[in-house]
PDB file of C-alpha atoms in Angstrom:
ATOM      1  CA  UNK A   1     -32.444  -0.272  30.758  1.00  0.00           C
ATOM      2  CA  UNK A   2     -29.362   1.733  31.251  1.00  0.00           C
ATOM      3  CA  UNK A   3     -27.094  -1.528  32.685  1.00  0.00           C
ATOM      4  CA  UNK A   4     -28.514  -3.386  29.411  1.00  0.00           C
ATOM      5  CA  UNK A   5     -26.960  -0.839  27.255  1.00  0.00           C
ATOM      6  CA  UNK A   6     -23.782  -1.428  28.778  1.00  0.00           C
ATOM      7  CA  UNK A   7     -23.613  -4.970  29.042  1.00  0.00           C
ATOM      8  CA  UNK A   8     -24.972  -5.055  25.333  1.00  0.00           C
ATOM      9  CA  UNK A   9     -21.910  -2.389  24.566  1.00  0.00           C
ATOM     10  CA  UNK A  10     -19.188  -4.249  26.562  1.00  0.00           C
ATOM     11  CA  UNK A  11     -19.980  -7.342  24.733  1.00  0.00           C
ATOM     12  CA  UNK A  12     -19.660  -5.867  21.823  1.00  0.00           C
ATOM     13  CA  UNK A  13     -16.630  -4.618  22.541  1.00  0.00           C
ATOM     14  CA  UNK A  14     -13.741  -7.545  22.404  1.00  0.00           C
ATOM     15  CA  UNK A  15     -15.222  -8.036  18.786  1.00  0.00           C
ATOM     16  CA  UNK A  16     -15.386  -4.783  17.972  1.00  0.00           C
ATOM     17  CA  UNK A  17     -11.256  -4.730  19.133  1.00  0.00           C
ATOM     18  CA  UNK A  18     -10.777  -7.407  16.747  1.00  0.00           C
ATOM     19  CA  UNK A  19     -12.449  -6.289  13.998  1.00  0.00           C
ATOM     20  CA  UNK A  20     -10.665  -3.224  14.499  1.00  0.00           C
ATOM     21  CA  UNK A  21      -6.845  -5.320  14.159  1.00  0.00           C
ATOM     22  CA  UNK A  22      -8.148  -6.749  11.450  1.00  0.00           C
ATOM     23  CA  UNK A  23      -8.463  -3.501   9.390  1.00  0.00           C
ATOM     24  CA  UNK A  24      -5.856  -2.356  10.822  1.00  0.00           C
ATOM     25  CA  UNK A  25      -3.853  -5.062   9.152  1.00  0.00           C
ATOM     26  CA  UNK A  26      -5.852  -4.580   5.955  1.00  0.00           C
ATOM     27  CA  UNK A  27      -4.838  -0.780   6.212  1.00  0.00           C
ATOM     28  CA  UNK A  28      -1.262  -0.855   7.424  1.00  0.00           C
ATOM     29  CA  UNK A  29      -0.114   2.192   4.233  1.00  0.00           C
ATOM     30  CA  UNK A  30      -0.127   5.173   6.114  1.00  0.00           C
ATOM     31  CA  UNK A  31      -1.845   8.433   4.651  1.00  0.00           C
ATOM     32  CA  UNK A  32       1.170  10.067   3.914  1.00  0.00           C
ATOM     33  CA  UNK A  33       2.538   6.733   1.953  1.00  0.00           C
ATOM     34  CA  UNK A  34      -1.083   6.789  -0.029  1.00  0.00           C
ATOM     35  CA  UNK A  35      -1.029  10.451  -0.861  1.00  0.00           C
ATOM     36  CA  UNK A  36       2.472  10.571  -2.003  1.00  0.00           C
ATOM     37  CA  UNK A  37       1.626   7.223  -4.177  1.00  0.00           C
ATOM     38  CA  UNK A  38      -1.451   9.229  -5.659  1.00  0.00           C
ATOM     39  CA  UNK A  39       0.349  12.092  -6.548  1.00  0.00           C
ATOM     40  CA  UNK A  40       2.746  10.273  -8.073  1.00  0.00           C
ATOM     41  CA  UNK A  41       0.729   8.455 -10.229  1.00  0.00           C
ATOM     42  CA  UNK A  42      -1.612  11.817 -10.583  1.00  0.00           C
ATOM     43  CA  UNK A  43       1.585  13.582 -12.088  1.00  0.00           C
ATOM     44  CA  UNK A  44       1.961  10.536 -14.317  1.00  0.00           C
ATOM     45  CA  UNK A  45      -1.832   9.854 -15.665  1.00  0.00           C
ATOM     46  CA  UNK A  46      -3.076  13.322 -15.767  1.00  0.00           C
ATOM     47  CA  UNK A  47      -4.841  16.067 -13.144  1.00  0.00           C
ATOM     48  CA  UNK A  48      -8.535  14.933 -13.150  1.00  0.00           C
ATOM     49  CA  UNK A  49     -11.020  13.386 -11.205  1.00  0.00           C
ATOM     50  CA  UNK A  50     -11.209  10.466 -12.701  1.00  0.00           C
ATOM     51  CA  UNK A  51      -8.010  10.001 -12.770  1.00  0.00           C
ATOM     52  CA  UNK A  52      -7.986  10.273  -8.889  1.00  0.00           C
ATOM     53  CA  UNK A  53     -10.194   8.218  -8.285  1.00  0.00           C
ATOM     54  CA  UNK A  54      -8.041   5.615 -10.386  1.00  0.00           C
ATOM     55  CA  UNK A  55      -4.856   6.130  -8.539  1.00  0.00           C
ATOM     56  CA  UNK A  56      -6.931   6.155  -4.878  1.00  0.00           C
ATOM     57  CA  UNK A  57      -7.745   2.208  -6.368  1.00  0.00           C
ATOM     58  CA  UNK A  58      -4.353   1.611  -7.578  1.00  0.00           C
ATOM     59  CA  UNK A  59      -2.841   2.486  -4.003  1.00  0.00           C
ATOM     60  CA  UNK A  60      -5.874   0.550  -2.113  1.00  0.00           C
ATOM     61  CA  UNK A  61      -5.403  -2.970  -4.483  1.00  0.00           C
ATOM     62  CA  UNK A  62      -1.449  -2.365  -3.739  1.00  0.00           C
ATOM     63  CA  UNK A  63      -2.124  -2.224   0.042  1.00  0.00           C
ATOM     64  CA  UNK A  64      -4.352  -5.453  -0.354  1.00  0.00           C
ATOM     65  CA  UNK A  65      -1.674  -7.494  -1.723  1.00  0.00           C
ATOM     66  CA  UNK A  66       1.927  -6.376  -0.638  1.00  0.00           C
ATOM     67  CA  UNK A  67       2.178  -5.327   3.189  1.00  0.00           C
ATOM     68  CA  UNK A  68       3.125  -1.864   3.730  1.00  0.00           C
ATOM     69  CA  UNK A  69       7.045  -3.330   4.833  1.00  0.00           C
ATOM     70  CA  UNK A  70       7.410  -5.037   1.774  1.00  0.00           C
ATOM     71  CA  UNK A  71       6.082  -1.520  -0.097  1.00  0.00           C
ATOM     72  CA  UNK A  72       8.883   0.501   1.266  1.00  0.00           C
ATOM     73  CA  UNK A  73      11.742  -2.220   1.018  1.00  0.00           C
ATOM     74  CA  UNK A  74      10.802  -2.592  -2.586  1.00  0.00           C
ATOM     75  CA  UNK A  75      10.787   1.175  -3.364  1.00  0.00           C
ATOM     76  CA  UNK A  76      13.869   1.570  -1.195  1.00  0.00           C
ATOM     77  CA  UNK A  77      15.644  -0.824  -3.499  1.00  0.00           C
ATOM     78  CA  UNK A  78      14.127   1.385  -6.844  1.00  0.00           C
ATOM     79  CA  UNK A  79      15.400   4.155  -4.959  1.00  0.00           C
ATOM     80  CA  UNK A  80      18.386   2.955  -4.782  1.00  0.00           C
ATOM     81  CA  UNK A  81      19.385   1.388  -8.133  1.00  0.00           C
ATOM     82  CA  UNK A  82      18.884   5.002  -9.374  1.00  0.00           C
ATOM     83  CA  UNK A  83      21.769   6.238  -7.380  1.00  0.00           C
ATOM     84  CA  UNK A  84      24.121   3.964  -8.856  1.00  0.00           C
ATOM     85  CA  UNK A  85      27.610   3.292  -8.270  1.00  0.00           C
ATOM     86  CA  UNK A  86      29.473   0.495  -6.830  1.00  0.00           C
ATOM     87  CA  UNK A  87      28.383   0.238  -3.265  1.00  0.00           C
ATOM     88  CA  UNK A  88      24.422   0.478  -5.209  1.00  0.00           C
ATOM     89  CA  UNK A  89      25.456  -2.897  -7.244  1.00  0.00           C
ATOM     90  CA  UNK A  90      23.910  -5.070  -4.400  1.00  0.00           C
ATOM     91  CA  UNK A  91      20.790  -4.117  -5.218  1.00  0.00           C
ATOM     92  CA  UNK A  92      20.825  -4.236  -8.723  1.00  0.00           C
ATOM     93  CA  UNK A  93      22.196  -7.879  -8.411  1.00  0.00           C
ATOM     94  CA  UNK A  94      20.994  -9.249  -4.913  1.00  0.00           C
ATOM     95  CA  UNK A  95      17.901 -12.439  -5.304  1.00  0.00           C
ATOM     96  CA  UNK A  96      16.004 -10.912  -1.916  1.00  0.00           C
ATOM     97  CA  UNK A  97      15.889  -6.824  -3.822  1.00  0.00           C
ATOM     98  CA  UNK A  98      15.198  -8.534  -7.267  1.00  0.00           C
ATOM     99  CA  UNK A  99      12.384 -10.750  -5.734  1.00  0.00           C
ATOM    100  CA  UNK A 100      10.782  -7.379  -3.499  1.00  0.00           C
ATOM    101  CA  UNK A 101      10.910  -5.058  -6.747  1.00  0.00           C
ATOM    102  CA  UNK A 102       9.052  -8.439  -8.558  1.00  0.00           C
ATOM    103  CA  UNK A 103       6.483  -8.548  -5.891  1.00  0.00           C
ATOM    104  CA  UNK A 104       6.018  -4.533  -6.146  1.00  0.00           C
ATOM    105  CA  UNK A 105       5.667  -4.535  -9.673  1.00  0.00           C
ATOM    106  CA  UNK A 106       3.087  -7.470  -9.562  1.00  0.00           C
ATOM    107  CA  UNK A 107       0.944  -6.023  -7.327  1.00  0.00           C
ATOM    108  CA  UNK A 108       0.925  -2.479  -9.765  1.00  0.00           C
ATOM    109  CA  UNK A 109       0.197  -4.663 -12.636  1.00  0.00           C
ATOM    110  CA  UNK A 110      -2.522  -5.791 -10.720  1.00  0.00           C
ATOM    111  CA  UNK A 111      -4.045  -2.604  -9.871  1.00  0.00           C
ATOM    112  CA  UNK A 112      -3.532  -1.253 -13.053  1.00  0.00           C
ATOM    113  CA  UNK A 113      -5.581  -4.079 -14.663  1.00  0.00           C
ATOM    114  CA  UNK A 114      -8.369  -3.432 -11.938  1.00  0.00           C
ATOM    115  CA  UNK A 115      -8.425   0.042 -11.504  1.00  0.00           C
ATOM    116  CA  UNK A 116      -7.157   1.657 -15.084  1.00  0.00           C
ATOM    117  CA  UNK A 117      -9.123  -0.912 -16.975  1.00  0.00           C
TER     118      UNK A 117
END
């Protein structure tokens, strides 16, 4: 009975492994990345639960469209164009920053329209 458990369990388990890289894929934002995007947008929409639970689905719908590189290029180049000054020009101007703050902003407008709406 025992061995049956554990031949049923190990072949399970190469499935189980790629389920596993699959949401791991899926769920490439870190925590930190998540809670500092839902305090953000806390600070921004108000303090209550509701509102919570709207940002939590805001982050989750950004995660399921723009991969958690792309996320922090594209607020590295927001970041950036607020500093200003002439070495900060590139990525006010530059095709590849325009096109990752485009894709950022898509994928809000996005969420917003599924989770705010």
């Amino acid at each position: 009975m025992i061995r049956a458990v554990v031949l049923g369990l190990a072949m399970l388990a190469p499935g189980w492994a790629a389920a596993q890289s699959v949401a791991e894929r899926l769920n490439d934002y870190p925590t930190e990345a998540r809670a500092d995007y839902v305090f953000g947008c806390m600070a921004s929409n108000g303090q209550s639960r509701q509102v919570l639970r709207k940002c939590a689905c805001s982050i989750d719908e950004i995660a399921s469209i723009l991969p958690y590189e792309k996320y922090v290029e594209a607020e590295t180049v927001l970041s950036m164009r607020l500093t200003g000054g002439e070495r900060m020009a590139v990525f006010n101007s530059a095709v590849a920053a325009n096109n990752l703050v485009v894709d950022l902003r898509r994928a809000q407008a996005e969420a917003e329209v599924v989770c705010f709406f």
